[in-house]
Structure formats: C-alpha cells, structure tokens
Amino acid sequence: MFCPSCGFKNSEGADYCAKCGVKLVVDGDAQTTISYQPTDEERETLAAPERPDRATLVIRSGGRAGETYEITAKRTTIGRHPDADIFLDDVTVSRNHAVITKEAKSFVISDANSLNGTYLNRRRIEKQALADGDELQVGKFKLTYIAP
C-alpha cells in the first residue's frame, strides 16, 4: 500500500505510513458523502426571502459556537452587561462593548470605548459598515456577519 502523502510503499494492512506517519486510506475509509449541486431553478426555490431589515450574527468561536442572533432593531448592544441585546459573558468583553446600528440600507458596528477594542476582519475599528461574511471579534468571541 502506497502512502498518499509521501508515496512510500508500506506493508499491506498498515494503518499508518512507516516513513511520514500519515494515516493510510483503506477501502473501508473511503468517503461516502457526496455533494449535491442544485440547478439554477432549484436555487431560486431554495433561496431565502430577502429581508433588507434583518441581518444575522453567528458565534464561531469563544464559547457558545453556533448561536445565532438576528439583528432587527435600529440599535443592538453587545457586551457583558446583563441588559445587552447580545450578552457575551467573559472578562475579555466590556460591559458595554459595541453597538450595531441600522444606517440607511446597511448595518454599522461601533466600538463603545471598550477596553480590548472591537475588531472587524482582524483590524481594530471605531466605526465601520458591515458587509456579508465579515468576521467581528468582541473579546475572545468571533462572530460572522450575514447580510440581509
């Protein structure tokens, strides 16, 4: 059996490459999941209705990964304060850390004089318009912004 990584010929029945240590793929390890690509017509049917007044934040790391928050209000607060709209309970998050406001047709993130700062796509910001797919970091939490 040849190693898929380095090409070294290993003995039959080996689980790992004797040269580089990579796990060897045997017939039973083959991936059984296939991808399905919908047609253009199916995409139109599957597409979510456009809601220009709603955005979504998804926590990606920092604890509570996978939690989502819909941003619908004209002003959404983020912080460690129990009354924050998005409550992030960690010492790296200021009580009143950041604010998302609806301005014209977009949402804007503003730092609220937090101690550790607010980061958008790994850059510290004071105020910045959000775009689809932006990575927002508040303390140890990383969130992804999904545009309406």
Coordinates of C-alpha atoms in Angstrom, one line a residue:
M1 CA 0.0 0.0 0.0
F2 CA 1.4 3.4 -1.0
C3 CA 1.2 6.4 1.2
P4 CA -1.0 9.2 -0.4
S5 CA 1.3 11.8 1.2
C6 CA 4.9 10.8 0.6
G7 CA 4.5 7.8 -1.8
F8 CA 6.4 5.3 0.5
K9 CA 5.4 1.7 -0.1
N10 CA 4.1 0.3 3.2
S11 CA 3.3 -3.3 4.1
E12 CA -0.3 -4.5 3.5
G13 CA -2.5 -4.0 6.5
A14 CA -0.5 -1.0 7.8
D15 CA -2.7 1.8 9.3
Y16 CA 0.0 4.5 9.2
C17 CA 2.8 5.3 6.9
A18 CA 6.2 4.0 8.2
K19 CA 8.0 6.9 6.7
C20 CA 5.8 10.0 7.4
G21 CA 3.2 8.8 9.9
V22 CA 0.1 9.8 7.8
K23 CA -3.0 7.6 8.3
L24 CA -3.3 5.3 5.3
V25 CA -6.6 5.2 3.5
V26 CA -8.1 1.7 3.1
D27 CA -11.2 0.8 1.1
G28 CA -13.4 1.0 4.2
D29 CA -12.2 4.6 4.9
A30 CA -13.5 6.0 1.6
Q31 CA -15.7 9.0 2.0
T32 CA -19.4 8.0 1.4
T33 CA -20.9 11.5 1.4
I34 CA -21.5 13.2 -1.9
S35 CA -22.1 16.8 -2.7
Y36 CA -25.3 17.8 -4.4
Q37 CA -25.3 21.0 -6.5
P38 CA -28.9 22.3 -7.1
T39 CA -29.8 23.6 -10.6
D40 CA -30.4 27.4 -11.1
E41 CA -34.2 26.7 -11.0
E42 CA -33.8 24.9 -7.7
R43 CA -31.6 27.6 -6.2
E44 CA -34.4 30.2 -6.9
T45 CA -36.8 28.0 -5.0
L46 CA -34.4 27.3 -2.1
A47 CA -33.3 31.0 -1.7
A48 CA -34.3 32.6 1.5
P49 CA -36.6 35.6 1.1
E50 CA -34.8 38.9 1.1
R51 CA -35.2 40.8 4.3
P52 CA -33.5 44.1 4.0
D53 CA -34.2 44.9 7.6
R54 CA -32.6 41.8 9.2
A55 CA -29.1 40.6 9.5
T56 CA -27.6 37.7 11.4
L57 CA -24.6 37.3 13.7
V58 CA -23.3 33.7 14.2
I59 CA -20.9 33.0 17.0
R60 CA -18.0 31.0 15.5
S61 CA -15.6 30.7 18.5
G62 CA -15.0 31.8 22.0
G63 CA -17.7 29.6 23.6
R64 CA -21.3 29.1 22.6
A65 CA -20.3 28.4 19.0
G66 CA -23.2 28.1 16.6
E67 CA -25.5 30.5 18.5
T68 CA -27.2 33.0 16.2
Y69 CA -28.6 36.5 16.7
E70 CA -31.0 38.2 14.4
I71 CA -30.2 41.9 14.1
T72 CA -33.6 43.7 13.5
A73 CA -33.6 46.7 15.8
K74 CA -32.2 50.1 14.8
R75 CA -29.8 49.8 17.7
T76 CA -28.3 46.5 19.1
T77 CA -25.9 46.5 22.0
I78 CA -23.2 43.9 22.5
G79 CA -21.4 43.4 25.9
R80 CA -21.1 41.7 29.2
H81 CA -23.9 43.8 30.8
P82 CA -26.9 41.6 31.6
D83 CA -29.1 44.0 29.7
A84 CA -27.1 43.9 26.5
D85 CA -29.0 42.6 23.4
I86 CA -26.2 40.2 22.7
F87 CA -24.8 39.1 26.1
L88 CA -21.3 37.8 25.9
D89 CA -20.2 36.7 29.4
D90 CA -16.5 36.8 29.5
V91 CA -13.9 39.1 31.2
T92 CA -12.4 40.0 27.8
V93 CA -15.7 41.7 26.9
S94 CA -16.5 45.1 28.3
R95 CA -19.9 45.7 29.9
N96 CA -20.9 48.0 27.0
H97 CA -18.5 46.8 24.3
A98 CA -20.0 47.6 20.9
V99 CA -23.2 48.8 19.2
I100 CA -24.7 47.8 15.8
T101 CA -26.9 50.5 14.3
K102 CA -29.1 50.5 11.2
E103 CA -28.0 53.4 9.0
A104 CA -29.8 53.8 5.6
K105 CA -29.6 50.4 3.9
S106 CA -26.7 48.9 5.9
F107 CA -25.7 48.0 9.5
V108 CA -22.7 49.7 11.1
I109 CA -20.6 48.4 14.1
S110 CA -19.2 51.0 16.5
D111 CA -16.9 50.3 19.4
A112 CA -18.3 51.7 22.7
N113 CA -15.0 52.7 24.2
S114 CA -14.3 49.1 25.1
L115 CA -11.1 48.2 26.9
N116 CA -9.9 45.4 24.5
G117 CA -11.3 47.0 21.3
T118 CA -13.6 45.8 18.6
Y119 CA -12.1 44.1 15.6
L120 CA -13.6 43.7 12.1
N121 CA -11.7 41.3 9.8
R122 CA -8.8 41.4 12.2
R123 CA -8.5 45.2 12.2
R124 CA -9.3 47.3 15.2
I125 CA -12.1 49.7 14.3
E126 CA -14.0 52.6 15.9
K127 CA -16.9 52.6 13.4
Q128 CA -17.4 50.6 10.2
A129 CA -20.1 49.4 7.9
L130 CA -20.7 45.7 7.9
A131 CA -20.6 43.5 4.8
D132 CA -21.7 39.9 4.2
G133 CA -19.2 37.4 5.6
D134 CA -17.3 39.9 7.8
E135 CA -15.6 38.5 10.9
L136 CA -16.3 40.5 14.0
Q137 CA -14.3 40.0 17.2
V138 CA -15.5 41.1 20.6
G139 CA -13.2 40.0 23.3
K140 CA -12.5 36.3 22.8
F141 CA -15.7 35.8 20.7
K142 CA -15.5 35.7 16.9
L143 CA -18.8 36.2 15.1
T144 CA -19.7 36.1 11.4
Y145 CA -22.0 38.8 10.0
I146 CA -24.5 37.5 7.5
A147 CA -26.0 40.4 5.5
P148 CA -29.8 40.6 4.9

